[in-house]
PDB file of C-alpha atoms in Angstrom:
ATOM      1  CA  MET A   1      -2.099 -21.612  21.327  1.00 46.00           C
ATOM      2  CA  GLN A   2      -5.560 -21.157  19.971  1.00 47.00           C
ATOM      3  CA  GLN A   3      -6.658 -23.849  17.553  1.00 48.00           C
ATOM      4  CA  SER A   4      -9.608 -23.117  15.325  1.00 49.00           C
ATOM      5  CA  ASN A   5     -11.698 -25.386  13.153  1.00 50.00           C
ATOM      6  CA  THR A   6      -9.760 -23.962  10.233  1.00 54.00           C
ATOM      7  CA  SER A   7      -6.554 -25.628  11.419  1.00 59.00           C
ATOM      8  CA  ALA A   8      -7.926 -28.900  12.800  1.00 61.00           C
ATOM      9  CA  ALA A   9      -6.031 -31.698  11.013  1.00 78.00           C
ATOM     10  CA  GLN A  10      -5.288 -29.505   7.983  1.00 94.00           C
ATOM     11  CA  ARG A  11      -2.047 -30.455   6.197  1.00 96.00           C
ATOM     12  CA  ILE A  12       0.211 -27.673   4.964  1.00 98.00           C
ATOM     13  CA  LEU A  13       3.111 -28.272   2.577  1.00 98.00           C
ATOM     14  CA  VAL A  14       5.914 -25.713   2.946  1.00 98.00           C
ATOM     15  CA  VAL A  15       8.194 -25.507  -0.095  1.00 98.00           C
ATOM     16  CA  GLU A  16      11.175 -23.422   1.027  1.00 97.00           C
ATOM     17  CA  ASP A  17      14.874 -23.929   0.295  1.00 96.00           C
ATOM     18  CA  GLU A  18      16.117 -21.879   3.265  1.00 96.00           C
ATOM     19  CA  PRO A  19      16.098 -24.289   6.260  1.00 97.00           C
ATOM     20  CA  ASP A  20      15.797 -21.552   8.918  1.00 97.00           C
ATOM     21  CA  ILE A  21      12.762 -20.018   7.241  1.00 97.00           C
ATOM     22  CA  ALA A  22      11.165 -23.437   6.677  1.00 97.00           C
ATOM     23  CA  ALA A  23      11.700 -24.324  10.353  1.00 98.00           C
ATOM     24  CA  LEU A  24      10.177 -21.021  11.523  1.00 97.00           C
ATOM     25  CA  ILE A  25       7.113 -21.495   9.329  1.00 97.00           C
ATOM     26  CA  ALA A  26       6.686 -25.117  10.425  1.00 98.00           C
ATOM     27  CA  TYR A  27       6.993 -24.134  14.090  1.00 97.00           C
ATOM     28  CA  GLN A  28       4.387 -21.354  13.816  1.00 97.00           C
ATOM     29  CA  LEU A  29       1.889 -23.484  11.904  1.00 97.00           C
ATOM     30  CA  THR A  30       2.359 -26.503  14.173  1.00 97.00           C
ATOM     31  CA  ARG A  31       1.662 -24.280  17.192  1.00 96.00           C
ATOM     32  CA  GLU A  32      -1.653 -23.410  15.540  1.00 95.00           C
ATOM     33  CA  GLY A  33      -2.615 -27.069  15.153  1.00 95.00           C
ATOM     34  CA  PHE A  34      -1.676 -27.642  11.518  1.00 97.00           C
ATOM     35  CA  ARG A  35       0.175 -30.730  10.304  1.00 97.00           C
ATOM     36  CA  VAL A  36       3.209 -29.471   8.410  1.00 98.00           C
ATOM     37  CA  GLU A  37       5.578 -31.057   5.924  1.00 97.00           C
ATOM     38  CA  THR A  38       8.580 -29.152   4.577  1.00 98.00           C
ATOM     39  CA  VAL A  39      10.495 -29.799   1.365  1.00 98.00           C
ATOM     40  CA  GLU A  40      13.366 -27.843  -0.184  1.00 97.00           C
ATOM     41  CA  SER A  41      12.837 -28.184  -3.934  1.00 97.00           C
ATOM     42  CA  GLY A  42      10.153 -28.009  -6.571  1.00 97.00           C
ATOM     43  CA  THR A  43      10.760 -31.619  -7.540  1.00 97.00           C
ATOM     44  CA  ASP A  44      10.314 -32.779  -3.932  1.00 97.00           C
ATOM     45  CA  ALA A  45       7.180 -30.634  -3.703  1.00 97.00           C
ATOM     46  CA  LEU A  46       5.539 -32.357  -6.663  1.00 97.00           C
ATOM     47  CA  SER A  47       6.453 -35.790  -5.279  1.00 96.00           C
ATOM     48  CA  SER A  48       4.911 -34.910  -1.920  1.00 97.00           C
ATOM     49  CA  ILE A  49       1.783 -33.402  -3.479  1.00 97.00           C
ATOM     50  CA  TYR A  50       1.063 -36.427  -5.654  1.00 95.00           C
ATOM     51  CA  ARG A  51       1.725 -38.777  -2.744  1.00 95.00           C
ATOM     52  CA  SER A  52      -0.726 -36.945  -0.458  1.00 94.00           C
ATOM     53  CA  ILE A  53      -2.693 -33.854  -1.506  1.00 95.00           C
ATOM     54  CA  PRO A  54      -2.179 -31.041   1.039  1.00 97.00           C
ATOM     55  CA  ASN A  55      -4.892 -28.605   2.107  1.00 96.00           C
ATOM     56  CA  LEU A  56      -2.615 -25.659   1.268  1.00 98.00           C
ATOM     57  CA  ILE A  57       0.862 -25.057  -0.148  1.00 98.00           C
ATOM     58  CA  ILE A  58       3.227 -22.291   0.941  1.00 98.00           C
ATOM     59  CA  LEU A  59       5.504 -21.921  -2.074  1.00 98.00           C
ATOM     60  CA  ASP A  60       8.754 -20.015  -2.533  1.00 96.00           C
ATOM     61  CA  ARG A  61       9.140 -18.799  -6.110  1.00 94.00           C
ATOM     62  CA  MET A  62      12.933 -19.086  -6.258  1.00 93.00           C
ATOM     63  CA  LEU A  63      13.835 -22.729  -5.689  1.00 95.00           C
ATOM     64  CA  PRO A  64      16.775 -24.797  -6.906  1.00 91.00           C
ATOM     65  CA  GLY A  65      16.033 -26.803 -10.036  1.00 90.00           C
ATOM     66  CA  LEU A  66      12.297 -26.652 -10.622  1.00 95.00           C
ATOM     67  CA  SER A  67      11.182 -23.129  -9.660  1.00 96.00           C
ATOM     68  CA  GLY A  68       8.076 -22.258  -7.678  1.00 96.00           C
ATOM     69  CA  ASP A  69       6.656 -20.708 -10.845  1.00 97.00           C
ATOM     70  CA  GLU A  70       7.057 -24.027 -12.662  1.00 97.00           C
ATOM     71  CA  VAL A  71       5.502 -25.906  -9.734  1.00 97.00           C
ATOM     72  CA  ILE A  72       2.372 -23.749  -9.635  1.00 98.00           C
ATOM     73  CA  THR A  73       2.044 -23.882 -13.431  1.00 97.00           C
ATOM     74  CA  ARG A  74       2.053 -27.688 -13.300  1.00 97.00           C
ATOM     75  CA  LEU A  75      -0.410 -27.741 -10.402  1.00 97.00           C
ATOM     76  CA  ARG A  76      -2.863 -25.410 -12.124  1.00 96.00           C
ATOM     77  CA  GLY A  77      -2.644 -27.467 -15.328  1.00 95.00           C
ATOM     78  CA  ASP A  78      -3.644 -30.740 -13.631  1.00 95.00           C
ATOM     79  CA  SER A  79      -7.279 -31.364 -12.650  1.00 92.00           C
ATOM     80  CA  GLU A  80      -6.162 -33.367  -9.586  1.00 93.00           C
ATOM     81  CA  THR A  81      -4.185 -30.437  -8.143  1.00 95.00           C
ATOM     82  CA  SER A  82      -5.627 -27.316  -9.759  1.00 94.00           C
ATOM     83  CA  SER A  83      -7.804 -26.402  -6.777  1.00 94.00           C
ATOM     84  CA  ILE A  84      -5.110 -26.679  -4.068  1.00 97.00           C
ATOM     85  CA  PRO A  85      -4.714 -23.227  -2.493  1.00 97.00           C
ATOM     86  CA  VAL A  86      -1.219 -21.772  -2.944  1.00 98.00           C
ATOM     87  CA  LEU A  87       0.273 -18.945  -0.911  1.00 97.00           C
ATOM     88  CA  MET A  88       3.476 -17.660  -2.497  1.00 97.00           C
ATOM     89  CA  LEU A  89       6.121 -16.569   0.008  1.00 95.00           C
ATOM     90  CA  THR A  90       9.078 -14.993  -1.730  1.00 92.00           C
ATOM     91  CA  ALA A  91      11.753 -12.318  -1.827  1.00 93.00           C
ATOM     92  CA  LYS A  92      10.353 -11.189  -5.193  1.00 89.00           C
ATOM     93  CA  ARG A  93       8.602  -8.109  -3.928  1.00 86.00           C
ATOM     94  CA  GLU A  94       8.118  -5.703  -6.836  1.00 92.00           C
ATOM     95  CA  GLN A  95       4.569  -4.966  -7.959  1.00 93.00           C
ATOM     96  CA  GLU A  96       5.165  -6.760 -11.272  1.00 94.00           C
ATOM     97  CA  ASP A  97       6.408  -9.839  -9.361  1.00 93.00           C
ATOM     98  CA  ARG A  98       3.244  -9.929  -7.255  1.00 94.00           C
ATOM     99  CA  ILE A  99       1.041  -9.502 -10.315  1.00 94.00           C
ATOM    100  CA  GLU A 100       2.892 -12.321 -12.077  1.00 95.00           C
ATOM    101  CA  GLY A 101       2.439 -14.551  -9.008  1.00 95.00           C
ATOM    102  CA  PHE A 102      -1.311 -14.023  -9.067  1.00 96.00           C
ATOM    103  CA  GLU A 103      -1.419 -14.550 -12.843  1.00 96.00           C
ATOM    104  CA  LEU A 104       0.346 -17.892 -12.355  1.00 96.00           C
ATOM    105  CA  GLY A 105      -2.469 -18.902 -10.000  1.00 96.00           C
ATOM    106  CA  ALA A 106      -1.419 -17.917  -6.477  1.00 96.00           C
ATOM    107  CA  ASP A 107      -4.292 -17.471  -4.030  1.00 96.00           C
ATOM    108  CA  ASP A 108      -2.230 -15.119  -1.866  1.00 96.00           C
ATOM    109  CA  TYR A 109       1.239 -13.556  -1.992  1.00 96.00           C
ATOM    110  CA  LEU A 110       3.509 -12.522   0.867  1.00 96.00           C
ATOM    111  CA  THR A 111       7.014 -11.096   0.559  1.00 95.00           C
ATOM    112  CA  LYS A 112      10.122 -11.739   2.654  1.00 94.00           C
ATOM    113  CA  PRO A 113      10.927 -10.584   5.211  1.00 94.00           C
ATOM    114  CA  PHE A 114       7.536 -11.426   6.679  1.00 95.00           C
ATOM    115  CA  SER A 115       5.725 -11.529   9.993  1.00 95.00           C
ATOM    116  CA  PRO A 116       5.167 -15.153  11.091  1.00 95.00           C
ATOM    117  CA  ARG A 117       1.876 -14.095  12.679  1.00 96.00           C
ATOM    118  CA  GLU A 118       0.695 -12.480   9.447  1.00 97.00           C
ATOM    119  CA  LEU A 119       1.611 -15.647   7.547  1.00 97.00           C
ATOM    120  CA  VAL A 120      -0.480 -17.777   9.926  1.00 97.00           C
ATOM    121  CA  LEU A 121      -3.426 -15.394   9.585  1.00 97.00           C
ATOM    122  CA  ARG A 122      -3.159 -15.431   5.786  1.00 97.00           C
ATOM    123  CA  VAL A 123      -3.061 -19.251   5.782  1.00 97.00           C
ATOM    124  CA  LYS A 124      -6.199 -19.347   7.921  1.00 96.00           C
ATOM    125  CA  ALA A 125      -7.930 -16.767   5.705  1.00 96.00           C
ATOM    126  CA  VAL A 126      -7.189 -18.685   2.498  1.00 96.00           C
ATOM    127  CA  LEU A 127      -8.371 -21.952   4.047  1.00 96.00           C
ATOM    128  CA  ARG A 128     -11.520 -20.258   5.341  1.00 93.00           C
ATOM    129  CA  ARG A 129     -12.298 -18.897   1.853  1.00 90.00           C
ATOM    130  CA  VAL A 130     -11.795 -22.345   0.331  1.00 87.00           C
ATOM    131  CA  GLN A 131     -13.992 -23.917   3.011  1.00 82.00           C
ATOM    132  CA  ASP A 132     -16.688 -21.261   2.543  1.00 72.00           C
ATOM    133  CA  ALA A 133     -16.628 -21.716  -1.242  1.00 67.00           C
ATOM    134  CA  GLY A 134     -17.072 -25.479  -0.825  1.00 60.00           C
ATOM    135  CA  ALA A 135     -19.980 -24.965   1.553  1.00 54.00           C
ATOM    136  CA  ALA A 136     -21.587 -22.420  -0.775  1.00 51.00           C
ATOM    137  CA  SER A 137     -21.410 -24.817  -3.705  1.00 51.00           C
ATOM    138  CA  GLY A 138     -23.044 -27.487  -1.589  1.00 52.00           C
ATOM    139  CA  GLY A 139     -20.257 -29.888  -2.388  1.00 53.00           C
ATOM    140  CA  ARG A 140     -17.763 -31.342  -0.022  1.00 55.00           C
ATOM    141  CA  VAL A 141     -14.686 -33.018  -1.388  1.00 59.00           C
ATOM    142  CA  LEU A 142     -12.908 -35.631   0.680  1.00 59.00           C
ATOM    143  CA  ARG A 143      -9.298 -36.396  -0.157  1.00 60.00           C
ATOM    144  CA  ALA A 144      -7.077 -39.217   1.016  1.00 59.00           C
ATOM    145  CA  GLY A 145      -3.789 -39.325  -0.836  1.00 59.00           C
ATOM    146  CA  PRO A 146      -4.548 -39.665  -4.530  1.00 58.00           C
ATOM    147  CA  LEU A 147      -8.210 -40.525  -3.893  1.00 61.00           C
ATOM    148  CA  ARG A 148     -10.867 -37.844  -4.170  1.00 60.00           C
ATOM    149  CA  MET A 149     -14.570 -38.258  -3.355  1.00 61.00           C
ATOM    150  CA  ASP A 150     -17.164 -35.596  -4.231  1.00 58.00           C
TER     151      ASP A 150
END
């Protein structure tokens, strides 16, 4: 296991309704030093997010009840959650599906089946871009649950 500064104490929320896939993702990310929480529905995702803002969300588009599309739409429409990076991980693999995912506000998009290693690398890349953007703007935002300090 090689832990980088990118993963040190970063919290990832995995929103995936297939338990085997959620467990695989959690295992891979935990091995890389991330703290991982998994939930199976869009409603549970929103509850978790508003309880404690994650550093990144891995979001399935097709969830029971509240879909991943609805979740990301709500996140992007709320100033408290609009800047959370979202990586969509889904079976919706057509070009139009990917375009729609990005239009909804996804920062990255990966289709199933997927390589666990590629997923980890994409997570690290998105987090690195977010970190670099924060450093470039000169601002650092600290978050602890619902509290945010610029």
